[in-house]
Coordinates of C-alpha atoms in Angstrom, one line a residue:
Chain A
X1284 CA 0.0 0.0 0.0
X1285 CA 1.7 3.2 -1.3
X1286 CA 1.6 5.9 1.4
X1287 CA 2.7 8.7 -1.0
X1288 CA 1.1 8.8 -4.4
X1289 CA 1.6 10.6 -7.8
X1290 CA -1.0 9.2 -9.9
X1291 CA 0.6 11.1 -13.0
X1292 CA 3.4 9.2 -14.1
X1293 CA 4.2 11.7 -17.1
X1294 CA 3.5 15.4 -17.7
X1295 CA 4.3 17.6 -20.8
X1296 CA 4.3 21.1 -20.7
X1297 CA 5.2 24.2 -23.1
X1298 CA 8.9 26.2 -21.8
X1299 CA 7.6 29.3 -20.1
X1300 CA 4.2 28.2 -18.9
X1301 CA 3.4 26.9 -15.8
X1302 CA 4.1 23.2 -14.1
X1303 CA 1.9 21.6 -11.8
X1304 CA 3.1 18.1 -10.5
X1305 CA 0.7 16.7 -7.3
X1306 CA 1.0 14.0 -4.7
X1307 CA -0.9 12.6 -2.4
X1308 CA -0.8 10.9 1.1
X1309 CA -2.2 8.7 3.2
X1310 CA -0.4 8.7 6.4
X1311 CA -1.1 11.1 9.0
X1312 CA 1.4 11.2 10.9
X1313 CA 3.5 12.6 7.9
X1314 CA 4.7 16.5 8.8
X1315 CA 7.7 17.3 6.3
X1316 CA 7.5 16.9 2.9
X1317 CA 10.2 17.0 -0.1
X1318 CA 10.8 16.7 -3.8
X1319 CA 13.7 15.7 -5.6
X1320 CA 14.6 15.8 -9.0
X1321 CA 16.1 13.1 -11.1
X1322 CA 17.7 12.9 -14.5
X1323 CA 18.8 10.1 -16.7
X1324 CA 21.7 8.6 -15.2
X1325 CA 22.3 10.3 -11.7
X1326 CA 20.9 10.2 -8.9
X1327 CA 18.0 12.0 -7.1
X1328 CA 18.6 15.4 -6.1
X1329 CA 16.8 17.3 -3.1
X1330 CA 15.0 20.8 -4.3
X1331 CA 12.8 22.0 -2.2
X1332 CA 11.1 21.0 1.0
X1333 CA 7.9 21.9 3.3
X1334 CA 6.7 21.8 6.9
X1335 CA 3.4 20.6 8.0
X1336 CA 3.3 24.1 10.0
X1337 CA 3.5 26.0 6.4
X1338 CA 1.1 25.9 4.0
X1339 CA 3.7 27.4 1.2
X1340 CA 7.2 27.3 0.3
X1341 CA 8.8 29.3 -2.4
X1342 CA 12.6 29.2 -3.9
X1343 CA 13.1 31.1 -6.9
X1344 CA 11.0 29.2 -10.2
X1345 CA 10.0 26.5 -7.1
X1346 CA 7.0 26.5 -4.6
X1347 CA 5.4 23.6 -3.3
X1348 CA 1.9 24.0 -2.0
X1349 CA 0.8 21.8 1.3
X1350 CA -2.9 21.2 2.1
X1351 CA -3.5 18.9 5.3
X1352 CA -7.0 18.3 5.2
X1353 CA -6.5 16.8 1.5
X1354 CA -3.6 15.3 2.5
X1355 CA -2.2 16.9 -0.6
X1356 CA 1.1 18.5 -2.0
X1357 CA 1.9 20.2 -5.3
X1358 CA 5.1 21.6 -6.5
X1359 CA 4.8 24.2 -9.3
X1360 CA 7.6 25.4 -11.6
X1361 CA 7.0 28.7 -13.1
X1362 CA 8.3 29.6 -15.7
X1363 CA 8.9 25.6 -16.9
X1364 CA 12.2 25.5 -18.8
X1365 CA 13.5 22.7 -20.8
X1366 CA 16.6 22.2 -18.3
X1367 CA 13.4 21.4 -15.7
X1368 CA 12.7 18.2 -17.9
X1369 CA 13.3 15.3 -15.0
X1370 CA 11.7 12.7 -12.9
X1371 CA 10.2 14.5 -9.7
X1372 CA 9.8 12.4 -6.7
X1373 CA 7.7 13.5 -3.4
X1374 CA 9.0 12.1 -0.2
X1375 CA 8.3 12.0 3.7
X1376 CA 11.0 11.2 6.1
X1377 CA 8.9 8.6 8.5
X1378 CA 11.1 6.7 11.2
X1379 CA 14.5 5.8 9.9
X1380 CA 13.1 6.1 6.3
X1381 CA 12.0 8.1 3.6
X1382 CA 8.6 7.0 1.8
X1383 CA 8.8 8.3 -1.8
X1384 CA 6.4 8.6 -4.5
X1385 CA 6.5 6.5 -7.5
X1386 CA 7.3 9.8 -9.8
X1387 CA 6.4 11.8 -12.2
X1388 CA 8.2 12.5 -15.6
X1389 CA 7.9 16.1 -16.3
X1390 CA 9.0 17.1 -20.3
X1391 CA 9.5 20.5 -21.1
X1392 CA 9.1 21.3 -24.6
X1393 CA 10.9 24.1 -26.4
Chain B
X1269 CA 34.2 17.7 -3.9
X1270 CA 31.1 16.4 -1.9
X1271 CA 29.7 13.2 -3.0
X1272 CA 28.3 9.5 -2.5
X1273 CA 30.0 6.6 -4.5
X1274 CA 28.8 3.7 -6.1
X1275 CA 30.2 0.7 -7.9
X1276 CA 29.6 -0.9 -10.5
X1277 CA 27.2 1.5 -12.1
X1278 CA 25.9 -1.2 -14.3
X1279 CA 26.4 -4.8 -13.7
X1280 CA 25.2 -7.9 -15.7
X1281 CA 24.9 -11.4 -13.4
X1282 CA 23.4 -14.7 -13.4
X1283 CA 21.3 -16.1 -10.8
X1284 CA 23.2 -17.5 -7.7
X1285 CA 26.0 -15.6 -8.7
X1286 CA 27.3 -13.7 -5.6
X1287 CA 28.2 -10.0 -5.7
X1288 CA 28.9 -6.5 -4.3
X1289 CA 27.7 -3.5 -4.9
X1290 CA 30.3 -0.8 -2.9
X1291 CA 29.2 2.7 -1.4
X1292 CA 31.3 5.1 -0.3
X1293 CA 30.9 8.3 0.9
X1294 CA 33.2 11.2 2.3
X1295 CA 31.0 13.8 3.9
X1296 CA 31.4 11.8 7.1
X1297 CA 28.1 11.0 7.4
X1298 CA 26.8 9.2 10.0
X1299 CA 23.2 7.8 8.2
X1300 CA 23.6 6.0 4.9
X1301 CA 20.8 3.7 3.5
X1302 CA 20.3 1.7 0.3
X1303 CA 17.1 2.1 -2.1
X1304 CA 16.0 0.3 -4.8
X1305 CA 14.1 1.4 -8.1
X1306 CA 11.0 0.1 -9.8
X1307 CA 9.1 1.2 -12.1
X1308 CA 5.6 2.5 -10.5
X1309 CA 7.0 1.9 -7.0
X1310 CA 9.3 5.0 -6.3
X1311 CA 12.2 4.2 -4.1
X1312 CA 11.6 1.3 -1.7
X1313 CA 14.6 1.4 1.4
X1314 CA 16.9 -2.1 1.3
X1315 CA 18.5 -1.7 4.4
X1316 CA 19.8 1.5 6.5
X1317 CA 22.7 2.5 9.0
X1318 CA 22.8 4.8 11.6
X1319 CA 26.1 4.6 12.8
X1320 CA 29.4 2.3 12.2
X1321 CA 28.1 -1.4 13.0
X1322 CA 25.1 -0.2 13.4
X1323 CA 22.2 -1.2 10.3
X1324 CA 18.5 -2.2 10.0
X1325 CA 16.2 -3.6 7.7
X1326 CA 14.3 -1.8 5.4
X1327 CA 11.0 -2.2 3.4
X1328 CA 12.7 -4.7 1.2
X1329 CA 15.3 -6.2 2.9
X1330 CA 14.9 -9.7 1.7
X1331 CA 17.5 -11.2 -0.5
X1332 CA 20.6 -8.9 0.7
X1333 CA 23.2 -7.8 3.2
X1334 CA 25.0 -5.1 4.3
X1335 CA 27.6 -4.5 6.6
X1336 CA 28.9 -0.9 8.1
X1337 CA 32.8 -1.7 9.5
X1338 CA 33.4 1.7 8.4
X1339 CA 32.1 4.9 8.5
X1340 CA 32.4 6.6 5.1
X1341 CA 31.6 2.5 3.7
X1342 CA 28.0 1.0 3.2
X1343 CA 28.1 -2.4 0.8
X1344 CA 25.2 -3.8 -0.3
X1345 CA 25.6 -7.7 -0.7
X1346 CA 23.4 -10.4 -2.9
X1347 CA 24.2 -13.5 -1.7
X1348 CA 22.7 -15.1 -3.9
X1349 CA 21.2 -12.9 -6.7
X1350 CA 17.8 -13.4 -8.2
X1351 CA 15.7 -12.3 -11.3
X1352 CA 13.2 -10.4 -9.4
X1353 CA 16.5 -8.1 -7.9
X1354 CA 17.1 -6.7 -11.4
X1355 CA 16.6 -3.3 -10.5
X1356 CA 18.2 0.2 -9.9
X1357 CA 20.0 0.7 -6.7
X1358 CA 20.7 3.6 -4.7
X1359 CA 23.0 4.5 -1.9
X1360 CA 22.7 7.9 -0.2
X1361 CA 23.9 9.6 3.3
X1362 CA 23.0 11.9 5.3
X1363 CA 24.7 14.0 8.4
X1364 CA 21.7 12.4 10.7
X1365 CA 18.5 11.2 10.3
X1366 CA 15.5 13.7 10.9
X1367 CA 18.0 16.8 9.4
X1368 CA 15.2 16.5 6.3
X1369 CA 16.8 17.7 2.9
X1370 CA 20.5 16.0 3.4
X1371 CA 19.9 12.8 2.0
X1372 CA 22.7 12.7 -0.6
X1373 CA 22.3 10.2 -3.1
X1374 CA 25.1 8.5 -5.1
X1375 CA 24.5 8.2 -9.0
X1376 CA 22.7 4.5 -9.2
X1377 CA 24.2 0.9 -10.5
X1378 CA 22.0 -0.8 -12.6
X1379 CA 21.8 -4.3 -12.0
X1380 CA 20.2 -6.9 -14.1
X1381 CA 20.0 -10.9 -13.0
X1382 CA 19.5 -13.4 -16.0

């Protein structure tokens, strides 16, 4: 049973316009959230992180959105650019582990 | 330069074939943990280390070993590799667990089992 969820496995989107990738989450108890980013090749990078205390967190082009009461994140990337073109994964830290999405492949075409 | 180690990046075996797959890491971390990668599953945690002779089972420990003698060293071990192990591994570190946001990954060994 998957306790983090991105039920988009792909996204395409037009360089310059907005990016919208969500996940979802069942567990509760969750109360920090991250995404990382992951080309071909290497591996997973961390880019931006949130607090169940915050309902927003912004860094540059990045701000991931938290509602609690969905039990829902979203990370949006304006303005999308093709060098943003990557497999994003959402994460919790939970005990000695982190529970990660399954991903979602974000293309950004020129 | 700051990084996490693995090797091999890409490994070809046969079943029951034993082998190693090395992590290294020189940030002197204390936490370092292995992940594997499936398609439509995410990253699922092998096996995990808090300290120097000090690890734990994962998710999906079945199937492997590991072993922390030292502290900048995290090997993951098949003893006897299986089909259903091809997969894409992960090591990463981090200062401590809990410090969200410092969990450095190394750059992945593909591993396929015939």
């Amino acid at each position: 049973d998957q306790q983090v969820k991105q039920n988009s496995p792909s996204l395409s989107v037009q360089e310059g316009r907005i990016s919208i990738l969500n996940c979802d989450y069942t567990n509760s108890m969750f109360d920090y959230f991250l995404w990382y980013k992951k080309y071909p090749a290497e591996g997973p990078t961390f880019l931006i992180s949130i607090s169940s205390i915050k309902d927003k967190n912004e860094d540059g082009r990045f701000t991931v959105f938290l509602n609690k009461s969905a039990k829902h994140l979203s990370l949006h990337i304006v303005p999308s650019q093709p060098g943003d073109s990557a497999v994003y994964f959402c994460a919790a830290p939970y005990g000695q582990n982190f529970v990660f999405g399954p991903g979602t492949r974000l293309s950004v075409l020129p | 330069e700051a990084q996490v180690t693995q090797n091999p990046r890409y490994l070809i075996t046969v079943t029951g074939k034993k082998l190693t797959v090395t992590c290294s890491q020189n940030m002197n971390h204390e936490y370092m943990s292995w992940y594997r990668q499936d398609p439509g599953l995410g990253l699922r945690q092998i096996y995990y280390s808090m300290n120097v002779e000090v690890t734990d089972k994962g998710d999906v420990p079945e199937g492997y070993k590991v072993s922390r003698k030292e502290k900048r060293n995290f090997p993951l071990i098949l003893e006897s590799p299986s089909p259903n192990q091809t997969s894409l591994y992960f090591c990463a570190s981090s200062f401590r667990q809990g410090l969200v946001g410092e969990l450095f990954f190394g750059e992945g060994s593909r591993l396929t089992v015939l």
